[in-house]
Amino acid sequence: MLFPILTWLVATAVALDCSSKDLDSYNFALLQGTHAVESIKDTPPSTTKTTWYFGICESVSSKKAPACPKNVDICGVTEVKVEKDYIVTQVVGFNSNLEKKFTPIESKKENGIKISYKGANWGSSLVDAEIRYICAEDKDGDDTFAVDGWDGEKLSAHVKSKAGCVTSKDDKKKPKKPEDNGESWGWFTWIFIFMVLFLSIYIVGGAWFQYNKGNAIDFQSALREVLENFVDLVRGLPSFIREIIEKVTGSNRGEYSAV
């Protein structure tokens, strides 16, 4: 039981970390959120719509892109409409756990930073992505996302934004709290997980102890006995708590009467 939980923890690792040392000179918090680029093409007798989603400082939102898998930085969804409704025919996802390569862009034409993803699983194939964040000092909230190409093997896209400009720490905008897509863990979830782990260890450990002491014919019998004892304990808790409350309240009433 512990192994699946640890595996799930690894799977939900952070997305594009805007506080990464590689992005320390840039203000990617300006782009935080999920951005979409949509294109529609007539493909008689159907219509094909392709939407690419980019998650900045957080994974692509499952609310904005329900067809996308969870925990992806980039996701492409292709839909085909023959009559009235669109049908999803293709989904490409670049998982947040993929190793990213950061390459500064320094040329006479443009400056910024390039982020590359390599080896994303897509069926039996491996696909790559290359996103260029180009410095556009004149952009003030009107950021431009564009897809340059997708050939089934590599995605090329660029973003024109102030986020691609080298920025001093004093001018940086602090990242806001990522949108809760229902994937984050609250304190209640952690408590529940630790309770389940504790109970599992208690029950299995107790059964193993009973079996090794020779108090049970086999491990299954020992496990059944421990479970029965645990159920009896749970059933007796309400009476035990009620008794304590009655004693406490009765003691308080006695003290009050004496006064």
mmCIF file of C-alpha atoms in Angstrom:
data_model
loop_
_atom_site.group_PDB
_atom_site.id
_atom_site.type_symbol
_atom_site.label_atom_id
_atom_site.label_comp_id
_atom_site.label_asym_id
_atom_site.label_seq_id
_atom_site.Cartn_x
_atom_site.Cartn_y
_atom_site.Cartn_z
ATOM 1 C CA MET A 1 0.000 0.000 0.000
ATOM 2 C CA LEU A 2 2.889 2.339 0.788
ATOM 3 C CA PHE A 3 4.496 1.841 -2.646
ATOM 4 C CA PRO A 4 1.467 3.084 -4.658
ATOM 5 C CA ILE A 5 1.280 6.182 -2.447
ATOM 6 C CA LEU A 6 4.980 6.964 -2.978
ATOM 7 C CA THR A 7 4.533 6.384 -6.703
ATOM 8 C CA TRP A 8 1.602 8.826 -6.737
ATOM 9 C CA LEU A 9 3.711 11.398 -4.901
ATOM 10 C CA VAL A 10 6.431 11.155 -7.547
ATOM 11 C CA ALA A 11 3.835 11.464 -10.282
ATOM 12 C CA THR A 12 2.523 14.691 -8.839
ATOM 13 C CA ALA A 13 5.822 16.493 -8.737
ATOM 14 C CA VAL A 14 5.880 20.211 -9.435
ATOM 15 C CA ALA A 15 5.338 21.588 -12.923
ATOM 16 C CA LEU A 16 7.467 24.272 -14.580
ATOM 17 C CA ASP A 17 9.064 25.737 -11.454
ATOM 18 C CA CYS A 18 9.136 29.500 -11.911
ATOM 19 C CA SER A 19 11.435 29.830 -8.900
ATOM 20 C CA SER A 20 14.001 27.566 -10.556
ATOM 21 C CA LYS A 21 17.585 28.805 -10.579
ATOM 22 C CA ASP A 22 17.546 28.633 -14.389
ATOM 23 C CA LEU A 23 14.678 31.150 -14.460
ATOM 24 C CA ASP A 24 15.988 33.344 -11.665
ATOM 25 C CA SER A 25 16.764 36.168 -14.102
ATOM 26 C CA TYR A 26 13.252 36.150 -15.574
ATOM 27 C CA ASN A 27 9.817 37.046 -14.276
ATOM 28 C CA PHE A 28 7.743 34.042 -15.361
ATOM 29 C CA ALA A 29 5.175 34.833 -12.668
ATOM 30 C CA LEU A 30 3.749 37.312 -15.201
ATOM 31 C CA LEU A 31 2.573 34.326 -17.243
ATOM 32 C CA GLN A 32 1.346 32.126 -14.413
ATOM 33 C CA GLY A 33 -1.671 30.034 -15.365
ATOM 34 C CA THR A 34 -2.934 27.992 -18.308
ATOM 35 C CA HIS A 35 -2.750 29.528 -21.786
ATOM 36 C CA ALA A 36 -4.336 28.131 -24.952
ATOM 37 C CA VAL A 37 -3.623 28.472 -28.670
ATOM 38 C CA GLU A 38 -6.428 27.257 -30.939
ATOM 39 C CA SER A 39 -6.532 26.661 -34.673
ATOM 40 C CA ILE A 40 -9.446 25.446 -36.804
ATOM 41 C CA LYS A 41 -9.020 23.902 -40.229
ATOM 42 C CA ASP A 42 -11.544 22.738 -42.810
ATOM 43 C CA THR A 43 -10.880 19.079 -43.556
ATOM 44 C CA PRO A 44 -13.917 18.102 -45.690
ATOM 45 C CA PRO A 45 -16.190 16.457 -44.859
ATOM 46 C CA SER A 46 -15.114 17.392 -41.331
ATOM 47 C CA THR A 47 -13.672 20.313 -39.381
ATOM 48 C CA THR A 48 -10.512 19.814 -37.330
ATOM 49 C CA LYS A 49 -9.742 21.888 -34.264
ATOM 50 C CA THR A 50 -6.346 21.728 -32.573
ATOM 51 C CA THR A 51 -5.733 23.362 -29.204
ATOM 52 C CA TRP A 52 -2.374 23.555 -27.469
ATOM 53 C CA TYR A 53 -2.349 24.309 -23.748
ATOM 54 C CA PHE A 54 0.659 25.701 -21.885
ATOM 55 C CA GLY A 55 0.891 25.590 -18.090
ATOM 56 C CA ILE A 56 3.222 28.233 -16.656
ATOM 57 C CA CYS A 57 4.301 27.951 -12.989
ATOM 58 C CA GLU A 58 1.655 25.229 -12.616
ATOM 59 C CA SER A 59 0.363 22.219 -14.509
ATOM 60 C CA VAL A 60 -2.237 22.626 -17.239
ATOM 61 C CA SER A 61 -5.598 23.169 -15.549
ATOM 62 C CA SER A 62 -7.915 20.158 -15.791
ATOM 63 C CA LYS A 63 -10.846 22.595 -15.642
ATOM 64 C CA LYS A 64 -9.713 24.485 -18.729
ATOM 65 C CA ALA A 65 -8.449 21.372 -20.530
ATOM 66 C CA PRO A 66 -10.519 18.368 -19.362
ATOM 67 C CA ALA A 67 -9.246 16.156 -22.188
ATOM 68 C CA CYS A 68 -5.626 16.567 -21.084
ATOM 69 C CA PRO A 69 -3.927 14.136 -18.696
ATOM 70 C CA LYS A 70 -3.045 15.414 -15.233
ATOM 71 C CA ASN A 71 0.320 16.940 -14.350
ATOM 72 C CA VAL A 72 1.413 18.149 -17.785
ATOM 73 C CA ASP A 73 3.228 21.351 -18.726
ATOM 74 C CA ILE A 74 2.106 21.197 -22.350
ATOM 75 C CA CYS A 75 -0.874 19.449 -23.906
ATOM 76 C CA GLY A 76 -2.221 19.277 -27.442
ATOM 77 C CA VAL A 77 -5.804 18.214 -28.151
ATOM 78 C CA THR A 78 -7.123 17.502 -31.647
ATOM 79 C CA GLU A 79 -10.894 17.351 -32.165
ATOM 80 C CA VAL A 80 -12.864 16.518 -35.288
ATOM 81 C CA LYS A 81 -16.429 17.654 -36.024
ATOM 82 C CA VAL A 82 -18.378 15.839 -38.708
ATOM 83 C CA GLU A 83 -21.910 17.051 -37.988
ATOM 84 C CA LYS A 84 -22.593 18.895 -34.728
ATOM 85 C CA ASP A 85 -20.280 17.761 -31.947
ATOM 86 C CA TYR A 86 -16.509 17.649 -31.713
ATOM 87 C CA ILE A 87 -14.889 14.278 -30.983
ATOM 88 C CA VAL A 88 -11.410 14.097 -29.436
ATOM 89 C CA THR A 89 -9.141 12.141 -31.773
ATOM 90 C CA GLN A 90 -5.675 12.934 -30.441
ATOM 91 C CA VAL A 91 -4.094 14.042 -27.156
ATOM 92 C CA VAL A 92 -0.397 14.802 -26.711
ATOM 93 C CA GLY A 93 0.932 15.522 -23.222
ATOM 94 C CA PHE A 94 4.346 16.615 -21.955
ATOM 95 C CA ASN A 95 4.511 15.472 -18.335
ATOM 96 C CA SER A 96 5.712 17.908 -15.689
ATOM 97 C CA ASN A 97 8.329 15.376 -14.559
ATOM 98 C CA LEU A 98 10.209 15.509 -17.863
ATOM 99 C CA GLU A 99 13.698 16.930 -17.583
ATOM 100 C CA LYS A 100 13.819 20.430 -18.989
ATOM 101 C CA LYS A 101 16.735 22.119 -20.700
ATOM 102 C CA PHE A 102 17.037 25.901 -20.348
ATOM 103 C CA THR A 103 18.989 27.760 -23.039
ATOM 104 C CA PRO A 104 19.346 31.576 -23.035
ATOM 105 C CA ILE A 105 18.589 33.236 -26.376
ATOM 106 C CA GLU A 106 21.036 36.002 -27.224
ATOM 107 C CA SER A 107 21.060 37.314 -30.769
ATOM 108 C CA LYS A 108 20.657 40.563 -32.679
ATOM 109 C CA LYS A 109 17.059 39.667 -33.570
ATOM 110 C CA GLU A 110 15.761 38.486 -30.212
ATOM 111 C CA ASN A 111 16.587 37.789 -26.593
ATOM 112 C CA GLY A 112 14.956 35.476 -24.114
ATOM 113 C CA ILE A 113 15.149 31.859 -23.043
ATOM 114 C CA LYS A 114 14.331 28.536 -24.687
ATOM 115 C CA ILE A 115 12.878 25.617 -22.723
ATOM 116 C CA SER A 116 13.190 22.176 -24.305
ATOM 117 C CA TYR A 117 11.375 18.946 -23.436
ATOM 118 C CA LYS A 118 12.732 15.669 -24.744
ATOM 119 C CA GLY A 119 11.332 12.163 -24.837
ATOM 120 C CA ALA A 120 7.679 12.548 -23.853
ATOM 121 C CA ASN A 121 5.766 9.287 -24.173
ATOM 122 C CA TRP A 122 3.036 9.376 -26.810
ATOM 123 C CA GLY A 123 1.762 5.896 -27.528
ATOM 124 C CA SER A 124 4.691 3.940 -28.934
ATOM 125 C CA SER A 125 6.544 7.131 -29.881
ATOM 126 C CA LEU A 126 8.702 9.683 -28.095
ATOM 127 C CA VAL A 127 8.071 13.337 -28.901
ATOM 128 C CA ASP A 128 9.899 16.578 -28.122
ATOM 129 C CA ALA A 129 8.937 20.201 -27.574
ATOM 130 C CA GLU A 130 10.770 23.503 -27.804
ATOM 131 C CA ILE A 131 9.237 26.705 -26.441
ATOM 132 C CA ARG A 132 10.969 30.050 -26.960
ATOM 133 C CA TYR A 133 10.115 32.838 -24.537
ATOM 134 C CA ILE A 134 11.059 36.002 -26.395
ATOM 135 C CA CYS A 135 11.600 39.296 -24.629
ATOM 136 C CA ALA A 136 8.963 41.882 -25.564
ATOM 137 C CA GLU A 137 9.388 44.912 -23.327
ATOM 138 C CA ASP A 138 6.464 46.705 -24.978
ATOM 139 C CA LYS A 139 4.051 43.943 -23.936
ATOM 140 C CA ASP A 140 2.005 44.860 -20.891
ATOM 141 C CA GLY A 141 -0.284 41.948 -20.074
ATOM 142 C CA ASP A 142 -0.990 41.302 -23.764
ATOM 143 C CA ASP A 143 1.259 38.265 -24.148
ATOM 144 C CA THR A 144 1.389 36.407 -27.454
ATOM 145 C CA PHE A 145 1.436 32.604 -27.593
ATOM 146 C CA ALA A 146 1.921 30.984 -31.000
ATOM 147 C CA VAL A 147 2.542 27.477 -32.312
ATOM 148 C CA ASP A 148 5.208 27.446 -35.016
ATOM 149 C CA GLY A 149 4.875 23.808 -35.955
ATOM 150 C CA TRP A 150 3.948 20.264 -34.989
ATOM 151 C CA ASP A 151 4.924 17.349 -37.235
ATOM 152 C CA GLY A 152 3.995 14.492 -34.942
ATOM 153 C CA GLU A 153 7.525 14.325 -33.551
ATOM 154 C CA LYS A 154 8.348 17.806 -32.305
ATOM 155 C CA LEU A 155 6.342 20.818 -31.163
ATOM 156 C CA SER A 156 7.771 24.276 -31.777
ATOM 157 C CA ALA A 157 6.167 27.321 -30.195
ATOM 158 C CA HIS A 158 7.060 30.794 -29.001
ATOM 159 C CA VAL A 159 5.799 33.326 -26.503
ATOM 160 C CA LYS A 160 6.347 37.074 -26.754
ATOM 161 C CA SER A 161 6.173 38.584 -23.297
ATOM 162 C CA LYS A 162 7.959 40.679 -20.695
ATOM 163 C CA ALA A 163 8.514 37.361 -18.928
ATOM 164 C CA GLY A 164 11.235 36.617 -21.482
ATOM 165 C CA CYS A 165 13.214 39.718 -20.510
ATOM 166 C CA VAL A 166 16.035 39.625 -17.998
ATOM 167 C CA THR A 167 14.602 41.240 -14.874
ATOM 168 C CA SER A 168 16.034 42.416 -11.589
ATOM 169 C CA LYS A 169 14.720 40.785 -8.407
ATOM 170 C CA ASP A 170 13.188 44.080 -7.252
ATOM 171 C CA ASP A 171 10.965 44.247 -10.346
ATOM 172 C CA LYS A 172 9.738 40.691 -10.081
ATOM 173 C CA LYS A 173 6.106 39.884 -9.509
ATOM 174 C CA LYS A 174 5.627 37.248 -6.855
ATOM 175 C CA PRO A 175 3.904 34.102 -8.146
ATOM 176 C CA LYS A 176 0.322 33.806 -6.969
ATOM 177 C CA LYS A 177 -0.978 30.645 -5.381
ATOM 178 C CA PRO A 178 -1.546 28.058 -8.140
ATOM 179 C CA GLU A 179 -5.143 27.327 -9.053
ATOM 180 C CA ASP A 180 -6.528 24.325 -7.213
ATOM 181 C CA ASN A 181 -7.408 21.785 -9.904
ATOM 182 C CA GLY A 182 -8.531 19.260 -7.330
ATOM 183 C CA GLU A 183 -5.073 17.702 -7.460
ATOM 184 C CA SER A 184 -3.470 19.394 -4.470
ATOM 185 C CA TRP A 185 -3.339 17.704 -1.083
ATOM 186 C CA GLY A 186 -4.875 19.387 1.938
ATOM 187 C CA TRP A 187 -4.090 18.663 5.569
ATOM 188 C CA PHE A 188 -7.165 16.432 5.872
ATOM 189 C CA THR A 189 -5.908 14.196 3.049
ATOM 190 C CA TRP A 190 -2.523 13.808 4.727
ATOM 191 C CA ILE A 191 -4.156 12.914 8.046
ATOM 192 C CA PHE A 192 -6.351 10.342 6.299
ATOM 193 C CA ILE A 193 -3.342 8.778 4.531
ATOM 194 C CA PHE A 194 -1.334 8.510 7.752
ATOM 195 C CA MET A 195 -4.340 7.009 9.540
ATOM 196 C CA VAL A 196 -4.731 4.373 6.829
ATOM 197 C CA LEU A 197 -1.011 3.594 6.970
ATOM 198 C CA PHE A 198 -1.073 3.340 10.768
ATOM 199 C CA LEU A 199 -4.121 1.052 10.773
ATOM 200 C CA SER A 200 -2.611 -1.144 8.052
ATOM 201 C CA ILE A 201 0.626 -1.518 10.006
ATOM 202 C CA TYR A 202 -1.299 -2.152 13.244
ATOM 203 C CA ILE A 203 -3.547 -4.849 11.749
ATOM 204 C CA VAL A 204 -0.899 -6.665 9.687
ATOM 205 C CA GLY A 205 1.725 -6.332 12.440
ATOM 206 C CA GLY A 206 -0.701 -7.596 15.079
ATOM 207 C CA ALA A 207 -1.647 -10.585 12.950
ATOM 208 C CA TRP A 208 2.000 -11.410 12.314
ATOM 209 C CA PHE A 209 2.742 -11.176 16.051
ATOM 210 C CA GLN A 210 -0.191 -13.463 16.931
ATOM 211 C CA TYR A 211 0.834 -15.986 14.290
ATOM 212 C CA ASN A 212 4.474 -16.072 15.420
ATOM 213 C CA LYS A 213 3.438 -16.557 19.052
ATOM 214 C CA GLY A 214 1.479 -19.627 18.000
ATOM 215 C CA ASN A 215 -1.881 -18.188 19.064
ATOM 216 C CA ALA A 216 -3.371 -18.828 15.629
ATOM 217 C CA ILE A 217 -3.454 -21.783 13.250
ATOM 218 C CA ASP A 218 -2.443 -19.725 10.237
ATOM 219 C CA PHE A 219 -1.817 -16.099 9.308
ATOM 220 C CA GLN A 220 -5.333 -15.659 7.907
ATOM 221 C CA SER A 221 -6.857 -16.732 11.228
ATOM 222 C CA ALA A 222 -4.538 -14.362 13.078
ATOM 223 C CA LEU A 223 -5.524 -11.520 10.757
ATOM 224 C CA ARG A 224 -9.221 -12.277 11.301
ATOM 225 C CA GLU A 225 -8.733 -12.273 15.077
ATOM 226 C CA VAL A 226 -6.944 -8.907 15.029
ATOM 227 C CA LEU A 227 -9.670 -7.415 12.819
ATOM 228 C CA GLU A 228 -12.391 -8.689 15.175
ATOM 229 C CA ASN A 229 -10.586 -7.176 18.172
ATOM 230 C CA PHE A 230 -10.201 -3.889 16.319
ATOM 231 C CA VAL A 231 -13.910 -3.832 15.392
ATOM 232 C CA ASP A 232 -14.842 -4.511 19.032
ATOM 233 C CA LEU A 233 -12.566 -1.659 20.096
ATOM 234 C CA VAL A 234 -14.202 0.741 17.634
ATOM 235 C CA ARG A 235 -17.676 -0.317 18.749
ATOM 236 C CA GLY A 236 -16.764 0.314 22.374
ATOM 237 C CA LEU A 237 -15.379 3.811 21.755
ATOM 238 C CA PRO A 238 -18.755 5.659 21.894
ATOM 239 C CA SER A 239 -19.601 4.101 25.277
ATOM 240 C CA PHE A 240 -16.112 4.857 26.574
ATOM 241 C CA ILE A 241 -16.288 8.497 25.446
ATOM 242 C CA ARG A 242 -19.817 8.847 26.854
ATOM 243 C CA GLU A 243 -18.644 7.494 30.203
ATOM 244 C CA ILE A 244 -15.759 9.973 30.356
ATOM 245 C CA ILE A 245 -18.076 12.885 29.484
ATOM 246 C CA GLU A 246 -20.561 11.817 32.162
ATOM 247 C CA LYS A 247 -17.822 11.599 34.768
ATOM 248 C CA VAL A 248 -16.434 15.020 33.837
ATOM 249 C CA THR A 249 -19.835 16.733 33.732
ATOM 250 C CA GLY A 250 -20.942 14.910 36.889
ATOM 251 C CA SER A 251 -17.792 16.052 38.698
ATOM 252 C CA ASN A 252 -18.385 19.654 37.609
ATOM 253 C CA ARG A 253 -21.994 19.531 38.815
ATOM 254 C CA GLY A 254 -20.880 18.149 42.150
ATOM 255 C CA GLU A 255 -18.395 20.975 42.615
ATOM 256 C CA TYR A 256 -21.074 23.513 41.657
ATOM 257 C CA SER A 257 -23.564 22.034 44.159
ATOM 258 C CA ALA A 258 -20.991 22.173 46.923
ATOM 259 C CA VAL A 259 -20.602 25.881 46.318
#
